[in-house]
Amino acid sequence: MGAAHSASEEVRELEGKTGFSSDQIEQLHRRFKQLSGDQPTIRKENFNNVPDLELNPIRSKIVRAFFDNRNLRKGPSGLADEINFEDFLTIMSYFRPIDTTLGEEQVELSRKEKLKFLFHMYDSDSDGRITLEEYRNVVEELLSGNPHIEKESARSIADGAMMEAASVCVGQMIWQGIDIETKMHIRFLNMETIALCH
């Protein structure tokens, strides 16, 4: 009885931390065990067996995001070698739809968390900035599956998009939480709500 009580208490704690229901946690636990080969932790190489990721052009960024200490809420930089089930749930919670029945403040917090997660995916050196080079790499990765677009064309597309974002947003729109500098860096400043350019 004590073990069952402890397990249900642990599930309730995970529900509170992640927003998942007990049924969702149970489903995700089965998926975790499948990925880990029934081990207590998952390593990056365990994601090699995920067919949906196989052809994804940003596969490496998605996998890296699972081990990024910033996303795991374990530090301002660095990557974990492995993650446990609670870590796995933490990362999976970024993919949950925002519960709009929550209060306005909670909804805004959820949006911020999701935006930080995405930002961390592209800030590959964990310096709090997305440089033009990092942005180029993302665009090149996204377009790498298209045989009709050469690397130089992808680079031009990335440069043009970054220049457009800088010219459209800087003078006209305050990006609360993101600052586009003349050196073409994007940086999180104080994690305020991020407004996208219209």
JSON list of N, CA and C in Angstrom, two decimals, residues 42-84:
[
{"chain": "A", "resi": 42, "resn": "ILE", "atom": "N", "xyz": [17.59, 8.22, -20.73]},
{"chain": "A", "resi": 42, "resn": "ILE", "atom": "CA", "xyz": [17.70, 8.26, -22.19]},
{"chain": "A", "resi": 42, "resn": "ILE", "atom": "C", "xyz": [18.95, 9.05, -22.54]},
{"chain": "A", "resi": 43, "resn": "ARG", "atom": "N", "xyz": [19.66, 8.57, -23.54]},
{"chain": "A", "resi": 43, "resn": "ARG", "atom": "CA", "xyz": [20.82, 9.28, -24.08]},
{"chain": "A", "resi": 43, "resn": "ARG", "atom": "C", "xyz": [20.47, 9.74, -25.51]},
{"chain": "A", "resi": 44, "resn": "LYS", "atom": "N", "xyz": [21.26, 10.64, -26.06]},
{"chain": "A", "resi": 44, "resn": "LYS", "atom": "CA", "xyz": [20.97, 11.18, -27.40]},
{"chain": "A", "resi": 44, "resn": "LYS", "atom": "C", "xyz": [20.81, 10.06, -28.43]},
{"chain": "A", "resi": 45, "resn": "GLU", "atom": "N", "xyz": [21.65, 9.06, -28.35]},
{"chain": "A", "resi": 45, "resn": "GLU", "atom": "CA", "xyz": [21.59, 7.99, -29.35]},
{"chain": "A", "resi": 45, "resn": "GLU", "atom": "C", "xyz": [20.28, 7.20, -29.31]},
{"chain": "A", "resi": 46, "resn": "ASN", "atom": "N", "xyz": [19.55, 7.26, -28.19]},
{"chain": "A", "resi": 46, "resn": "ASN", "atom": "CA", "xyz": [18.25, 6.60, -28.13]},
{"chain": "A", "resi": 46, "resn": "ASN", "atom": "C", "xyz": [17.26, 7.21, -29.13]},
{"chain": "A", "resi": 47, "resn": "PHE", "atom": "N", "xyz": [17.47, 8.45, -29.51]},
{"chain": "A", "resi": 47, "resn": "PHE", "atom": "CA", "xyz": [16.56, 9.11, -30.45]},
{"chain": "A", "resi": 47, "resn": "PHE", "atom": "C", "xyz": [16.80, 8.66, -31.89]},
{"chain": "A", "resi": 48, "resn": "ASN", "atom": "N", "xyz": [17.87, 7.89, -32.11]},
{"chain": "A", "resi": 48, "resn": "ASN", "atom": "CA", "xyz": [18.13, 7.36, -33.45]},
{"chain": "A", "resi": 48, "resn": "ASN", "atom": "C", "xyz": [17.03, 6.39, -33.90]},
{"chain": "A", "resi": 49, "resn": "ASN", "atom": "N", "xyz": [16.28, 5.86, -32.93]},
{"chain": "A", "resi": 49, "resn": "ASN", "atom": "CA", "xyz": [15.23, 4.88, -33.24]},
{"chain": "A", "resi": 49, "resn": "ASN", "atom": "C", "xyz": [13.85, 5.51, -33.39]},
{"chain": "A", "resi": 50, "resn": "VAL", "atom": "N", "xyz": [13.78, 6.81, -33.54]},
{"chain": "A", "resi": 50, "resn": "VAL", "atom": "CA", "xyz": [12.49, 7.48, -33.68]},
{"chain": "A", "resi": 50, "resn": "VAL", "atom": "C", "xyz": [12.26, 7.78, -35.17]},
{"chain": "A", "resi": 51, "resn": "PRO", "atom": "N", "xyz": [11.39, 6.98, -35.81]},
{"chain": "A", "resi": 51, "resn": "PRO", "atom": "CA", "xyz": [11.19, 7.14, -37.26]},
{"chain": "A", "resi": 51, "resn": "PRO", "atom": "C", "xyz": [10.72, 8.54, -37.67]},
{"chain": "A", "resi": 52, "resn": "ASP", "atom": "N", "xyz": [9.89, 9.18, -36.84]},
{"chain": "A", "resi": 52, "resn": "ASP", "atom": "CA", "xyz": [9.39, 10.51, -37.20]},
{"chain": "A", "resi": 52, "resn": "ASP", "atom": "C", "xyz": [10.49, 11.56, -37.25]},
{"chain": "A", "resi": 53, "resn": "LEU", "atom": "N", "xyz": [11.59, 11.31, -36.56]},
{"chain": "A", "resi": 53, "resn": "LEU", "atom": "CA", "xyz": [12.69, 12.27, -36.56]},
{"chain": "A", "resi": 53, "resn": "LEU", "atom": "C", "xyz": [13.69, 12.00, -37.69]},
{"chain": "A", "resi": 54, "resn": "GLU", "atom": "N", "xyz": [13.64, 10.82, -38.22]},
{"chain": "A", "resi": 54, "resn": "GLU", "atom": "CA", "xyz": [14.64, 10.38, -39.19]},
{"chain": "A", "resi": 54, "resn": "GLU", "atom": "C", "xyz": [14.83, 11.34, -40.35]},
{"chain": "A", "resi": 55, "resn": "LEU", "atom": "N", "xyz": [13.73, 11.81, -40.92]},
{"chain": "A", "resi": 55, "resn": "LEU", "atom": "CA", "xyz": [13.80, 12.69, -42.09]},
{"chain": "A", "resi": 55, "resn": "LEU", "atom": "C", "xyz": [13.63, 14.16, -41.75]},
{"chain": "A", "resi": 56, "resn": "ASN", "atom": "N", "xyz": [13.50, 14.48, -40.48]},
{"chain": "A", "resi": 56, "resn": "ASN", "atom": "CA", "xyz": [13.30, 15.88, -40.08]},
{"chain": "A", "resi": 56, "resn": "ASN", "atom": "C", "xyz": [14.60, 16.65, -40.29]},
{"chain": "A", "resi": 57, "resn": "PRO", "atom": "N", "xyz": [14.56, 17.73, -41.07]},
{"chain": "A", "resi": 57, "resn": "PRO", "atom": "CA", "xyz": [15.80, 18.46, -41.36]},
{"chain": "A", "resi": 57, "resn": "PRO", "atom": "C", "xyz": [16.44, 19.12, -40.12]},
{"chain": "A", "resi": 58, "resn": "ILE", "atom": "N", "xyz": [15.66, 19.38, -39.09]},
{"chain": "A", "resi": 58, "resn": "ILE", "atom": "CA", "xyz": [16.25, 19.97, -37.88]},
{"chain": "A", "resi": 58, "resn": "ILE", "atom": "C", "xyz": [16.31, 18.94, -36.74]},
{"chain": "A", "resi": 59, "resn": "ARG", "atom": "N", "xyz": [16.42, 17.69, -37.11]},
{"chain": "A", "resi": 59, "resn": "ARG", "atom": "CA", "xyz": [16.48, 16.59, -36.15]},
{"chain": "A", "resi": 59, "resn": "ARG", "atom": "C", "xyz": [17.51, 16.84, -35.05]},
{"chain": "A", "resi": 60, "resn": "SER", "atom": "N", "xyz": [18.71, 17.24, -35.44]},
{"chain": "A", "resi": 60, "resn": "SER", "atom": "CA", "xyz": [19.78, 17.43, -34.45]},
{"chain": "A", "resi": 60, "resn": "SER", "atom": "C", "xyz": [19.41, 18.52, -33.44]},
{"chain": "A", "resi": 61, "resn": "LYS", "atom": "N", "xyz": [18.72, 19.57, -33.90]},
{"chain": "A", "resi": 61, "resn": "LYS", "atom": "CA", "xyz": [18.31, 20.63, -32.97]},
{"chain": "A", "resi": 61, "resn": "LYS", "atom": "C", "xyz": [17.23, 20.15, -32.02]},
{"chain": "A", "resi": 62, "resn": "ILE", "atom": "N", "xyz": [16.30, 19.34, -32.52]},
{"chain": "A", "resi": 62, "resn": "ILE", "atom": "CA", "xyz": [15.23, 18.81, -31.67]},
{"chain": "A", "resi": 62, "resn": "ILE", "atom": "C", "xyz": [15.82, 17.90, -30.60]},
{"chain": "A", "resi": 63, "resn": "VAL", "atom": "N", "xyz": [16.70, 16.99, -31.01]},
{"chain": "A", "resi": 63, "resn": "VAL", "atom": "CA", "xyz": [17.31, 16.07, -30.04]},
{"chain": "A", "resi": 63, "resn": "VAL", "atom": "C", "xyz": [18.14, 16.85, -29.03]},
{"chain": "A", "resi": 64, "resn": "ARG", "atom": "N", "xyz": [18.92, 17.81, -29.50]},
{"chain": "A", "resi": 64, "resn": "ARG", "atom": "CA", "xyz": [19.74, 18.62, -28.61]},
{"chain": "A", "resi": 64, "resn": "ARG", "atom": "C", "xyz": [18.88, 19.35, -27.57]},
{"chain": "A", "resi": 65, "resn": "ALA", "atom": "N", "xyz": [17.70, 19.81, -27.99]},
{"chain": "A", "resi": 65, "resn": "ALA", "atom": "CA", "xyz": [16.80, 20.54, -27.09]},
{"chain": "A", "resi": 65, "resn": "ALA", "atom": "C", "xyz": [16.39, 19.68, -25.89]},
{"chain": "A", "resi": 66, "resn": "PHE", "atom": "N", "xyz": [16.29, 18.38, -26.07]},
{"chain": "A", "resi": 66, "resn": "PHE", "atom": "CA", "xyz": [15.93, 17.48, -24.97]},
{"chain": "A", "resi": 66, "resn": "PHE", "atom": "C", "xyz": [17.02, 17.44, -23.90]},
{"chain": "A", "resi": 67, "resn": "PHE", "atom": "N", "xyz": [18.26, 17.77, -24.25]},
{"chain": "A", "resi": 67, "resn": "PHE", "atom": "CA", "xyz": [19.38, 17.66, -23.33]},
{"chain": "A", "resi": 67, "resn": "PHE", "atom": "C", "xyz": [19.95, 19.01, -22.90]},
{"chain": "A", "resi": 68, "resn": "ASP", "atom": "N", "xyz": [19.36, 20.09, -23.40]},
{"chain": "A", "resi": 68, "resn": "ASP", "atom": "CA", "xyz": [19.81, 21.44, -23.08]},
{"chain": "A", "resi": 68, "resn": "ASP", "atom": "C", "xyz": [19.42, 21.77, -21.64]},
{"chain": "A", "resi": 69, "resn": "ASN", "atom": "N", "xyz": [20.42, 22.07, -20.81]},
{"chain": "A", "resi": 69, "resn": "ASN", "atom": "CA", "xyz": [20.17, 22.36, -19.39]},
{"chain": "A", "resi": 69, "resn": "ASN", "atom": "C", "xyz": [19.21, 23.52, -19.19]},
{"chain": "A", "resi": 70, "resn": "ARG", "atom": "N", "xyz": [19.19, 24.47, -20.13]},
{"chain": "A", "resi": 70, "resn": "ARG", "atom": "CA", "xyz": [18.25, 25.59, -20.00]},
{"chain": "A", "resi": 70, "resn": "ARG", "atom": "C", "xyz": [16.81, 25.10, -20.08]},
{"chain": "A", "resi": 71, "resn": "ASN", "atom": "N", "xyz": [16.55, 24.19, -21.02]},
{"chain": "A", "resi": 71, "resn": "ASN", "atom": "CA", "xyz": [15.20, 23.64, -21.17]},
{"chain": "A", "resi": 71, "resn": "ASN", "atom": "C", "xyz": [14.84, 22.71, -20.02]},
{"chain": "A", "resi": 72, "resn": "LEU", "atom": "N", "xyz": [15.85, 22.05, -19.47]},
{"chain": "A", "resi": 72, "resn": "LEU", "atom": "CA", "xyz": [15.62, 21.14, -18.33]},
{"chain": "A", "resi": 72, "resn": "LEU", "atom": "C", "xyz": [15.52, 21.90, -17.01]},
{"chain": "A", "resi": 73, "resn": "ARG", "atom": "N", "xyz": [15.75, 23.23, -17.10]},
{"chain": "A", "resi": 73, "resn": "ARG", "atom": "CA", "xyz": [15.71, 24.10, -15.91]},
{"chain": "A", "resi": 73, "resn": "ARG", "atom": "C", "xyz": [16.78, 23.70, -14.90]},
{"chain": "A", "resi": 74, "resn": "LYS", "atom": "N", "xyz": [17.96, 23.36, -15.45]},
{"chain": "A", "resi": 74, "resn": "LYS", "atom": "CA", "xyz": [19.07, 22.91, -14.60]},
{"chain": "A", "resi": 74, "resn": "LYS", "atom": "C", "xyz": [20.30, 23.80, -14.70]},
{"chain": "A", "resi": 75, "resn": "GLY", "atom": "N", "xyz": [20.20, 24.88, -15.44]},
{"chain": "A", "resi": 75, "resn": "GLY", "atom": "CA", "xyz": [21.34, 25.77, -15.53]},
{"chain": "A", "resi": 75, "resn": "GLY", "atom": "C", "xyz": [21.27, 26.65, -16.76]},
{"chain": "A", "resi": 76, "resn": "PRO", "atom": "N", "xyz": [22.14, 27.67, -16.82]},
{"chain": "A", "resi": 76, "resn": "PRO", "atom": "CA", "xyz": [22.11, 28.63, -17.92]},
{"chain": "A", "resi": 76, "resn": "PRO", "atom": "C", "xyz": [22.79, 28.15, -19.19]},
{"chain": "A", "resi": 77, "resn": "SER", "atom": "N", "xyz": [23.49, 27.02, -19.14]},
{"chain": "A", "resi": 77, "resn": "SER", "atom": "CA", "xyz": [24.17, 26.52, -20.34]},
{"chain": "A", "resi": 77, "resn": "SER", "atom": "C", "xyz": [24.52, 25.05, -20.15]},
{"chain": "A", "resi": 78, "resn": "GLY", "atom": "N", "xyz": [25.03, 24.48, -21.20]},
{"chain": "A", "resi": 78, "resn": "GLY", "atom": "CA", "xyz": [25.50, 23.10, -21.15]},
{"chain": "A", "resi": 78, "resn": "GLY", "atom": "C", "xyz": [24.44, 22.09, -21.56]},
{"chain": "A", "resi": 79, "resn": "LEU", "atom": "N", "xyz": [24.93, 20.89, -21.81]},
{"chain": "A", "resi": 79, "resn": "LEU", "atom": "CA", "xyz": [24.06, 19.80, -22.21]},
{"chain": "A", "resi": 79, "resn": "LEU", "atom": "C", "xyz": [24.20, 18.64, -21.23]},
{"chain": "A", "resi": 80, "resn": "ALA", "atom": "N", "xyz": [23.08, 18.02, -20.92]},
{"chain": "A", "resi": 80, "resn": "ALA", "atom": "CA", "xyz": [23.09, 16.83, -20.07]},
{"chain": "A", "resi": 80, "resn": "ALA", "atom": "C", "xyz": [23.50, 15.64, -20.93]},
{"chain": "A", "resi": 81, "resn": "ASP", "atom": "N", "xyz": [24.20, 14.67, -20.34]},
{"chain": "A", "resi": 81, "resn": "ASP", "atom": "CA", "xyz": [24.57, 13.46, -21.07]},
{"chain": "A", "resi": 81, "resn": "ASP", "atom": "C", "xyz": [23.38, 12.54, -21.23]},
{"chain": "A", "resi": 82, "resn": "GLU", "atom": "N", "xyz": [22.48, 12.58, -20.24]},
{"chain": "A", "resi": 82, "resn": "GLU", "atom": "CA", "xyz": [21.30, 11.72, -20.26]},
{"chain": "A", "resi": 82, "resn": "GLU", "atom": "C", "xyz": [20.18, 12.41, -19.48]},
{"chain": "A", "resi": 83, "resn": "ILE", "atom": "N", "xyz": [18.95, 11.98, -19.73]},
{"chain": "A", "resi": 83, "resn": "ILE", "atom": "CA", "xyz": [17.80, 12.54, -19.02]},
{"chain": "A", "resi": 83, "resn": "ILE", "atom": "C", "xyz": [16.97, 11.41, -18.43]},
{"chain": "A", "resi": 84, "resn": "ASN", "atom": "N", "xyz": [16.35, 11.70, -17.28]},
{"chain": "A", "resi": 84, "resn": "ASN", "atom": "CA", "xyz": [15.47, 10.72, -16.65]},
{"chain": "A", "resi": 84, "resn": "ASN", "atom": "C", "xyz": [14.03, 11.01, -17.06]}
]
